[in-house]
CSV table of C-alpha atoms in Angstrom, one decimal:
chain,number,residue,atom,x,y,z
A,267,UNK,CA,2.7,30.6,20.8
A,268,UNK,CA,2.1,33.7,23.4
A,269,UNK,CA,3.7,33.7,26.9
A,270,UNK,CA,0.3,36.5,29.0
A,271,UNK,CA,2.4,38.5,31.9
A,272,UNK,CA,-0.5,36.8,34.5
A,273,UNK,CA,1.2,36.4,37.7
A,274,UNK,CA,0.8,32.0,39.8
A,275,UNK,CA,1.2,31.4,43.0
A,276,UNK,CA,3.2,28.3,44.0
A,277,UNK,CA,3.0,27.2,46.5
A,278,UNK,CA,5.5,25.0,49.0
A,279,UNK,CA,4.1,21.7,50.3
A,280,UNK,CA,2.2,21.6,53.3
A,281,UNK,CA,4.6,22.5,57.0
A,282,UNK,CA,3.8,23.2,59.7
A,283,UNK,CA,5.3,26.1,60.7
A,284,UNK,CA,3.7,28.8,58.6
A,285,UNK,CA,5.8,30.2,55.3
A,286,UNK,CA,4.6,33.2,53.5
A,287,UNK,CA,4.1,33.0,49.4
A,288,UNK,CA,5.5,34.8,47.7
A,289,UNK,CA,3.3,35.8,43.6
A,290,UNK,CA,6.5,34.8,40.8
A,291,UNK,CA,6.2,36.1,37.1
A,292,UNK,CA,5.4,32.9,35.3
A,293,UNK,CA,7.1,31.8,31.8
A,294,UNK,CA,5.1,29.0,30.7
A,295,UNK,CA,2.0,29.8,28.2
A,296,UNK,CA,-1.1,29.6,29.8
A,297,UNK,CA,-4.1,26.6,29.2
A,298,UNK,CA,-5.7,28.6,27.3
A,299,UNK,CA,-2.9,29.3,24.4
A,300,UNK,CA,-2.1,25.2,24.8
A,301,UNK,CA,-5.3,24.6,24.2
A,302,UNK,CA,-5.8,27.4,21.2
A,303,UNK,CA,-1.9,25.7,19.5
A,304,UNK,CA,-3.3,22.7,19.4
A,305,UNK,CA,-6.7,22.7,18.0
A,306,UNK,CA,-5.0,24.3,15.3
A,307,UNK,CA,-2.0,21.5,15.1
A,308,UNK,CA,-4.6,19.1,15.6
A,309,UNK,CA,-7.5,20.5,11.8
A,310,UNK,CA,-4.3,20.8,9.8
A,311,UNK,CA,-2.9,17.2,10.8
A,312,UNK,CA,-5.8,15.6,10.6
A,313,UNK,CA,-6.6,17.4,7.5
A,314,UNK,CA,-3.9,16.8,5.4
A,315,UNK,CA,-3.4,13.4,7.2
A,316,UNK,CA,-7.0,12.2,5.8
A,317,UNK,CA,-5.6,13.8,2.2
A,318,UNK,CA,-2.8,11.7,2.2
A,319,UNK,CA,-4.6,8.0,2.9
A,320,UNK,CA,-7.1,9.5,0.1
A,321,UNK,CA,-4.0,10.1,-2.3
A,322,UNK,CA,-2.6,7.3,-1.5
A,323,UNK,CA,-6.2,5.1,-1.8
A,324,UNK,CA,-7.1,5.9,-4.8
A,325,UNK,CA,-3.0,6.3,-5.9
A,326,UNK,CA,-2.7,1.8,-5.6
A,327,UNK,CA,-7.1,2.3,-7.8
A,328,UNK,CA,-5.4,4.4,-10.4
A,329,UNK,CA,-2.0,1.7,-10.8
A,330,UNK,CA,-4.9,-1.4,-10.8
A,331,UNK,CA,-7.0,0.3,-13.2
A,332,UNK,CA,-3.4,1.3,-15.8
A,333,UNK,CA,-2.1,-2.5,-14.9
A,334,UNK,CA,-6.0,-3.0,-16.2
A,335,UNK,CA,-5.4,-0.9,-19.7
A,336,UNK,CA,-1.4,-1.1,-19.3
A,337,UNK,CA,-1.6,-2.0,-23.6
A,338,UNK,CA,-3.7,1.6,-24.7
A,339,UNK,CA,-0.2,4.2,-23.7
A,340,UNK,CA,-3.2,6.9,-24.5
A,341,UNK,CA,-5.3,5.8,-21.6
A,342,UNK,CA,-2.5,4.9,-19.6
A,343,UNK,CA,-1.5,8.8,-20.1
A,344,UNK,CA,-4.8,10.0,-19.3
A,345,UNK,CA,-5.6,7.6,-15.8
A,346,UNK,CA,-2.4,9.3,-14.1
A,347,UNK,CA,-3.1,12.9,-15.5
A,348,UNK,CA,-6.6,13.1,-14.2
A,349,UNK,CA,-5.2,11.2,-10.6
A,350,UNK,CA,-2.9,13.8,-10.5
A,351,UNK,CA,-4.7,17.4,-11.5
A,352,UNK,CA,-8.0,15.8,-8.7
A,353,UNK,CA,-5.4,15.7,-6.8
A,354,UNK,CA,-3.3,18.9,-7.2
A,355,UNK,CA,-7.1,21.0,-7.5
A,356,UNK,CA,-8.0,19.0,-4.1
A,357,UNK,CA,-4.7,19.8,-2.3
A,358,UNK,CA,-5.7,23.5,-3.4
A,359,UNK,CA,-8.8,23.0,-2.3
A,360,UNK,CA,-8.0,22.3,0.9
A,361,UNK,CA,-5.3,24.4,1.4
A,362,UNK,CA,-8.1,27.1,0.6
A,363,UNK,CA,-10.1,25.5,3.2
A,364,UNK,CA,-7.4,25.5,6.1
A,365,UNK,CA,-6.9,29.8,5.3
A,366,UNK,CA,-10.1,30.5,6.4
A,367,UNK,CA,-10.3,28.2,9.0
A,368,UNK,CA,-7.6,28.6,11.1
A,369,UNK,CA,-7.8,32.1,11.9
A,370,UNK,CA,-11.8,31.2,14.1
A,371,UNK,CA,-9.9,28.2,14.9
A,372,UNK,CA,-10.8,28.0,19.1
A,373,UNK,CA,-10.9,26.3,22.2
A,374,UNK,CA,-14.7,26.4,23.6
A,375,UNK,CA,-13.4,25.5,27.2
A,376,UNK,CA,-16.7,24.8,29.1
A,377,UNK,CA,-16.9,21.1,26.5
A,378,UNK,CA,-13.5,20.8,25.8
A,379,UNK,CA,-13.5,20.6,21.8
A,380,UNK,CA,-12.2,22.9,19.1
A,381,UNK,CA,-14.6,24.4,17.2
A,382,UNK,CA,-14.4,27.4,14.0
A,383,UNK,CA,-16.6,29.8,13.7
A,384,UNK,CA,-16.4,29.5,9.6
A,385,UNK,CA,-17.4,28.4,6.8
A,386,UNK,CA,-15.6,27.7,3.9
A,387,UNK,CA,-18.0,27.3,0.8
A,388,UNK,CA,-14.4,25.3,-1.0
A,389,UNK,CA,-15.2,22.9,1.7
A,390,UNK,CA,-17.6,20.5,0.1
A,391,UNK,CA,-15.7,21.0,-3.6
A,392,UNK,CA,-13.0,19.1,-1.9
A,393,UNK,CA,-14.4,16.2,-2.4
A,394,UNK,CA,-15.6,16.4,-5.9
A,395,UNK,CA,-12.6,15.8,-8.3
A,396,UNK,CA,-11.7,13.0,-6.0
A,397,UNK,CA,-15.5,11.7,-6.6
A,398,UNK,CA,-14.8,12.4,-10.4
A,399,UNK,CA,-11.8,9.9,-10.0
A,400,UNK,CA,-13.5,7.5,-7.8
A,401,UNK,CA,-16.5,6.7,-11.0
A,402,UNK,CA,-14.3,7.3,-13.7
A,403,UNK,CA,-12.1,4.1,-11.4
A,404,UNK,CA,-15.2,2.6,-11.2
A,405,UNK,CA,-16.6,2.0,-14.7
A,406,UNK,CA,-13.3,1.9,-15.9
A,407,UNK,CA,-13.0,-1.0,-14.2
A,408,UNK,CA,-16.6,-2.2,-15.0
A,409,UNK,CA,-16.1,-2.2,-18.4
A,410,UNK,CA,-12.9,-4.0,-18.3
A,411,UNK,CA,-14.5,-6.4,-16.6
A,412,UNK,CA,-17.0,-7.1,-18.8
A,413,UNK,CA,-14.8,-7.4,-21.4
A,414,UNK,CA,-13.0,-9.9,-20.3
A,415,UNK,CA,-16.1,-11.9,-19.4
A,416,UNK,CA,-17.5,-11.6,-22.9
A,417,UNK,CA,-13.3,-12.7,-24.1
A,418,UNK,CA,-13.5,-16.0,-21.9
A,419,UNK,CA,-17.1,-17.3,-22.1
A,420,UNK,CA,-17.1,-16.5,-27.0
A,421,UNK,CA,-20.2,-14.6,-26.4
A,422,UNK,CA,-22.3,-11.3,-24.7
A,423,UNK,CA,-22.6,-13.1,-20.7
A,424,UNK,CA,-24.5,-11.8,-18.1
A,425,UNK,CA,-23.6,-8.7,-16.7
A,426,UNK,CA,-20.6,-10.2,-14.4
A,427,UNK,CA,-20.9,-13.8,-13.8
């Protein structure tokens, strides 16, 4: 954090006799500097927090899918590789977006909110790899349910009944 060289006037509590007011140099950062740091910190905390939650939730789905297909080792390895590669790619895109946004984050005092002036072309792409993995998980789960339904009933059963 940078320190400004402005002078702040410190006033003692009111008393009956007049006292002089002395300007003292400030050693504290200005409020806007604090807000700017808070905005930049919040963007990182929020972005990587959401990525971690998405990673954990899809990890549970991947483990469930691995349990369904545990007999097919090649498919288990494919599920694990697809999961890890999708999140490595997503992590790289998030870091790229944060590099783009970092320099343009500012605190907009009139609306008391954080804002950014930059546009990152990789922002939308962050969600492509997890969406592809979730679609894969969905269709593999539906296929497993249809296969199990056929085994249980002994014939072609209506879809998921």
